[in-house]
mmCIF file of C-alpha atoms in Angstrom:
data_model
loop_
_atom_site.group_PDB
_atom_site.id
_atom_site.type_symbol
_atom_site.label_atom_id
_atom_site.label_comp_id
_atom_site.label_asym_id
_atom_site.label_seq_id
_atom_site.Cartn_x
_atom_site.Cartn_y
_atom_site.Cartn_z
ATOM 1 C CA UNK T 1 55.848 155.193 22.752
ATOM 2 C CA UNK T 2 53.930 152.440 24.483
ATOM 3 C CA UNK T 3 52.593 150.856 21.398
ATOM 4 C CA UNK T 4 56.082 150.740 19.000
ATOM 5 C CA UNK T 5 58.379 150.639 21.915
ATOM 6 C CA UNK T 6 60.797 153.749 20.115
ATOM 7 C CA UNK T 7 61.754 156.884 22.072
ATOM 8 C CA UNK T 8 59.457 160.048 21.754
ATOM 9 C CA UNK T 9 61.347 163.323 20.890
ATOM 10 C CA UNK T 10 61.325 166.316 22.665
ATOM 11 C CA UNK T 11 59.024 168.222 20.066
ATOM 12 C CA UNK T 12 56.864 165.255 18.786
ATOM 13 C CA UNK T 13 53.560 165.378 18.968
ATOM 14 C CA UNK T 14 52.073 162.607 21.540
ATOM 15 C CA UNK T 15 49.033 161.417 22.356
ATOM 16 C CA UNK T 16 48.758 160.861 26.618
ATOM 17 C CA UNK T 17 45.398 158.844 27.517
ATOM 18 C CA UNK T 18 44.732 159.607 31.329
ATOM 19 C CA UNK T 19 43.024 156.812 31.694
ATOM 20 C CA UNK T 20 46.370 154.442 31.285
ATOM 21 C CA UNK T 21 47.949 156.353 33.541
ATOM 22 C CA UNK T 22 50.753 158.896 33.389
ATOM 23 C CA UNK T 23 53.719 157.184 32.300
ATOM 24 C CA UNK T 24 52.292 156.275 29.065
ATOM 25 C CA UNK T 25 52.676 158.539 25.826
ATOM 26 C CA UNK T 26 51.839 157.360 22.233
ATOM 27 C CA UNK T 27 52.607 158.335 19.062
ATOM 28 C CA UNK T 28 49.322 159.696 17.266
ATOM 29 C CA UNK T 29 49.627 157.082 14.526
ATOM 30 C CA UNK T 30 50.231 154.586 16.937
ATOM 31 C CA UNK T 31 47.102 155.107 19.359
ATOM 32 C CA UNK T 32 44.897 152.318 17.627
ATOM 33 C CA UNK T 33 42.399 149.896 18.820
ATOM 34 C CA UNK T 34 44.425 146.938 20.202
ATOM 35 C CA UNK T 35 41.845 144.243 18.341
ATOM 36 C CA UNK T 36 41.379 146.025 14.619
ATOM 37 C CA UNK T 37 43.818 149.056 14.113
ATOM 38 C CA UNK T 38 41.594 152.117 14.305
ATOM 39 C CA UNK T 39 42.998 155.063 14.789
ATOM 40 C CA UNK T 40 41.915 156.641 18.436
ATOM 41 C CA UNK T 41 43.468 159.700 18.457
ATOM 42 C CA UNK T 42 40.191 161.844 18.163
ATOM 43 C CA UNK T 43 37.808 158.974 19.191
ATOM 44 C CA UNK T 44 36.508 157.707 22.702
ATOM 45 C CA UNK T 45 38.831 155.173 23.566
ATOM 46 C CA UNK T 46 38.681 152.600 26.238
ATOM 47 C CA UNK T 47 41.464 150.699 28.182
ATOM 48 C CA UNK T 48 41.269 147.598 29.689
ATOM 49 C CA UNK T 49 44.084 145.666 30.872
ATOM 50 C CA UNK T 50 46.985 147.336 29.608
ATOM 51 C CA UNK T 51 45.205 147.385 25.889
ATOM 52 C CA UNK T 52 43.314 150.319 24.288
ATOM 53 C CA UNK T 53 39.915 149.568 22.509
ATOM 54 C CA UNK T 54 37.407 150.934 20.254
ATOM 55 C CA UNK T 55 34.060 151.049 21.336
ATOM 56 C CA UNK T 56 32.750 148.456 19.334
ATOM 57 C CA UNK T 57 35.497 145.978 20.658
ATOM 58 C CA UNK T 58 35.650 146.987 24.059
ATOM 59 C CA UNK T 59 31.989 146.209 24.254
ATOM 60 C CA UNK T 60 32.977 142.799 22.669
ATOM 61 C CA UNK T 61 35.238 142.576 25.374
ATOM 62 C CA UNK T 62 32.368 143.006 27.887
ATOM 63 C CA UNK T 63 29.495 141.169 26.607
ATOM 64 C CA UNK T 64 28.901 138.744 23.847
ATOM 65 C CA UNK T 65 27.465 139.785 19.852
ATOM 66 C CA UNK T 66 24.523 138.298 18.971
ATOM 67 C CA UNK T 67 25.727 136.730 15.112
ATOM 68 C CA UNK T 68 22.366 137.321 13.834
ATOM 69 C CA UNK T 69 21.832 140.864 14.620
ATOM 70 C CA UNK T 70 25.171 142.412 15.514
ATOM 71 C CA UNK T 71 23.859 143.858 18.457
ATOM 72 C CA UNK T 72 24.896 143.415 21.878
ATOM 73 C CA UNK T 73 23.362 140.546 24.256
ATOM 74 C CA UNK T 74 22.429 141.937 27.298
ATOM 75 C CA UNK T 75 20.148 139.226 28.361
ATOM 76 C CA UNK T 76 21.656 136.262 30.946
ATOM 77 C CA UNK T 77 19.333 134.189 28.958
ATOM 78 C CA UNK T 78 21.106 133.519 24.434
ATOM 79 C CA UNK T 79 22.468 130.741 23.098
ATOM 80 C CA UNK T 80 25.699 129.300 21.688
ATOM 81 C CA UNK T 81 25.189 127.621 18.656
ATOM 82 C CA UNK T 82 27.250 127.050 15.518
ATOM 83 C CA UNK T 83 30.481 129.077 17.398
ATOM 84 C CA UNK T 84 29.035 131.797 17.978
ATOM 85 C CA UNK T 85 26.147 133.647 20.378
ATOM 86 C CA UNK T 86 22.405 134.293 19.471
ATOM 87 C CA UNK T 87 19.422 136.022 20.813
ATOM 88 C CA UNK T 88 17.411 133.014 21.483
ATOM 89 C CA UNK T 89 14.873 134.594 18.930
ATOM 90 C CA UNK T 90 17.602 134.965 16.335
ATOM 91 C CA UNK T 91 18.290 131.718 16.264
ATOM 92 C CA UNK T 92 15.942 130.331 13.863
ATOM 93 C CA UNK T 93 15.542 127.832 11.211
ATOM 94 C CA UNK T 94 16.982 128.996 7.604
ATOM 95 C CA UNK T 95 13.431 127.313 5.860
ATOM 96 C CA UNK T 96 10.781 128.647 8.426
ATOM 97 C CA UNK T 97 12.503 131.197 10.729
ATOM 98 C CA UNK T 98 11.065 128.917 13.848
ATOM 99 C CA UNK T 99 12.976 129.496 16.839
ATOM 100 C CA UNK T 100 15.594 126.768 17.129
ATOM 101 C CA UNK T 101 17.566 127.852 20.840
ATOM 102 C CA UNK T 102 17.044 124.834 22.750
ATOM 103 C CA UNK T 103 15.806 121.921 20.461
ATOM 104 C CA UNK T 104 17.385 119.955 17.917
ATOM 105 C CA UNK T 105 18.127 121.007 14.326
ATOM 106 C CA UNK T 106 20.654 119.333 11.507
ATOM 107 C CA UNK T 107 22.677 121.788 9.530
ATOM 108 C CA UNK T 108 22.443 121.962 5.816
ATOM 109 C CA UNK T 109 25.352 124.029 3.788
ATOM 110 C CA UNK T 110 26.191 125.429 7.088
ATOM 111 C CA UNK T 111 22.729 126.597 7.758
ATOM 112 C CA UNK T 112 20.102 125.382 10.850
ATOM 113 C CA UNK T 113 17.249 123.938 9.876
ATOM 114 C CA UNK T 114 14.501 122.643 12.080
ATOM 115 C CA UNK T 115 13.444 118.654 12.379
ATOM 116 C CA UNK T 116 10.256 119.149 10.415
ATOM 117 C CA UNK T 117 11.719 121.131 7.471
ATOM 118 C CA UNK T 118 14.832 119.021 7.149
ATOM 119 C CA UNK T 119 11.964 116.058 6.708
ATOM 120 C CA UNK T 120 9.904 117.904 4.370
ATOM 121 C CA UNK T 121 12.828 119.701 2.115
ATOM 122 C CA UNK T 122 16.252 118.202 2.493
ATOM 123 C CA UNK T 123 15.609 114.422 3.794
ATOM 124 C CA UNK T 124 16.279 111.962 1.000
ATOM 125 C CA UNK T 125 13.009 109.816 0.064
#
């Protein structure tokens, strides 16, 4: 089996992905999405170098997730902000939801917030 390493029986079920090439056999139970476990066996699977993959991850693997939407970013124009990648329009102030890709902001509890509202709500007087 490619995945555990231990020696497939002559009668055992296996799982050969054509894709990976032909000396490759897996156990059913052990044809799983290299990044979060799920079993393949009667999904689309996708291989990329010398790993098999979900959907969702090999798509991960191809372009970024925006962290407000979950959705792919297809655009060569989102930001990086807080770790992790944004539509610019999803990347907004937590008070007033203005658009924050590209300007200054301060972070309160771990949330963005624009100049203006950190003045107006959070800034000590």
């Amino acid at each position: 089996c490619y995945h555990c390493k231990l020696n497939m029986h002559e009668g055992d079920p296996a799982v050969y992905a054509e894709r990976a090439g032909y000396d490759k056999l897996w156990h059913p139970c052990c044809f799983i999405c290299c990044t979060c476990g799920e079993l393949l066996v009667d999904m689309i699977y996708f291989w990329k170098n010398g790993n098999l993959y979900c959907g969702r991850h090999y798509c991960d693997s191809e372009r970024p997730r925006c962290a407000g939407c979950d959705e792919l970013i297809f655009s060569n124009e989102y930001t990086l902000a807080e770790g992790q990648n944004w539509h610019l329009k999803h990347f907004c102030c937590f008070d007033c939801d203005c658009v924050l890709a590209g300007v200054t902001y301060i972070t309160v509890n771990d949330n963005p917030v624009c100049k203006s509202c950190y003045v107006k709500n959070h800034a000590a007087v």
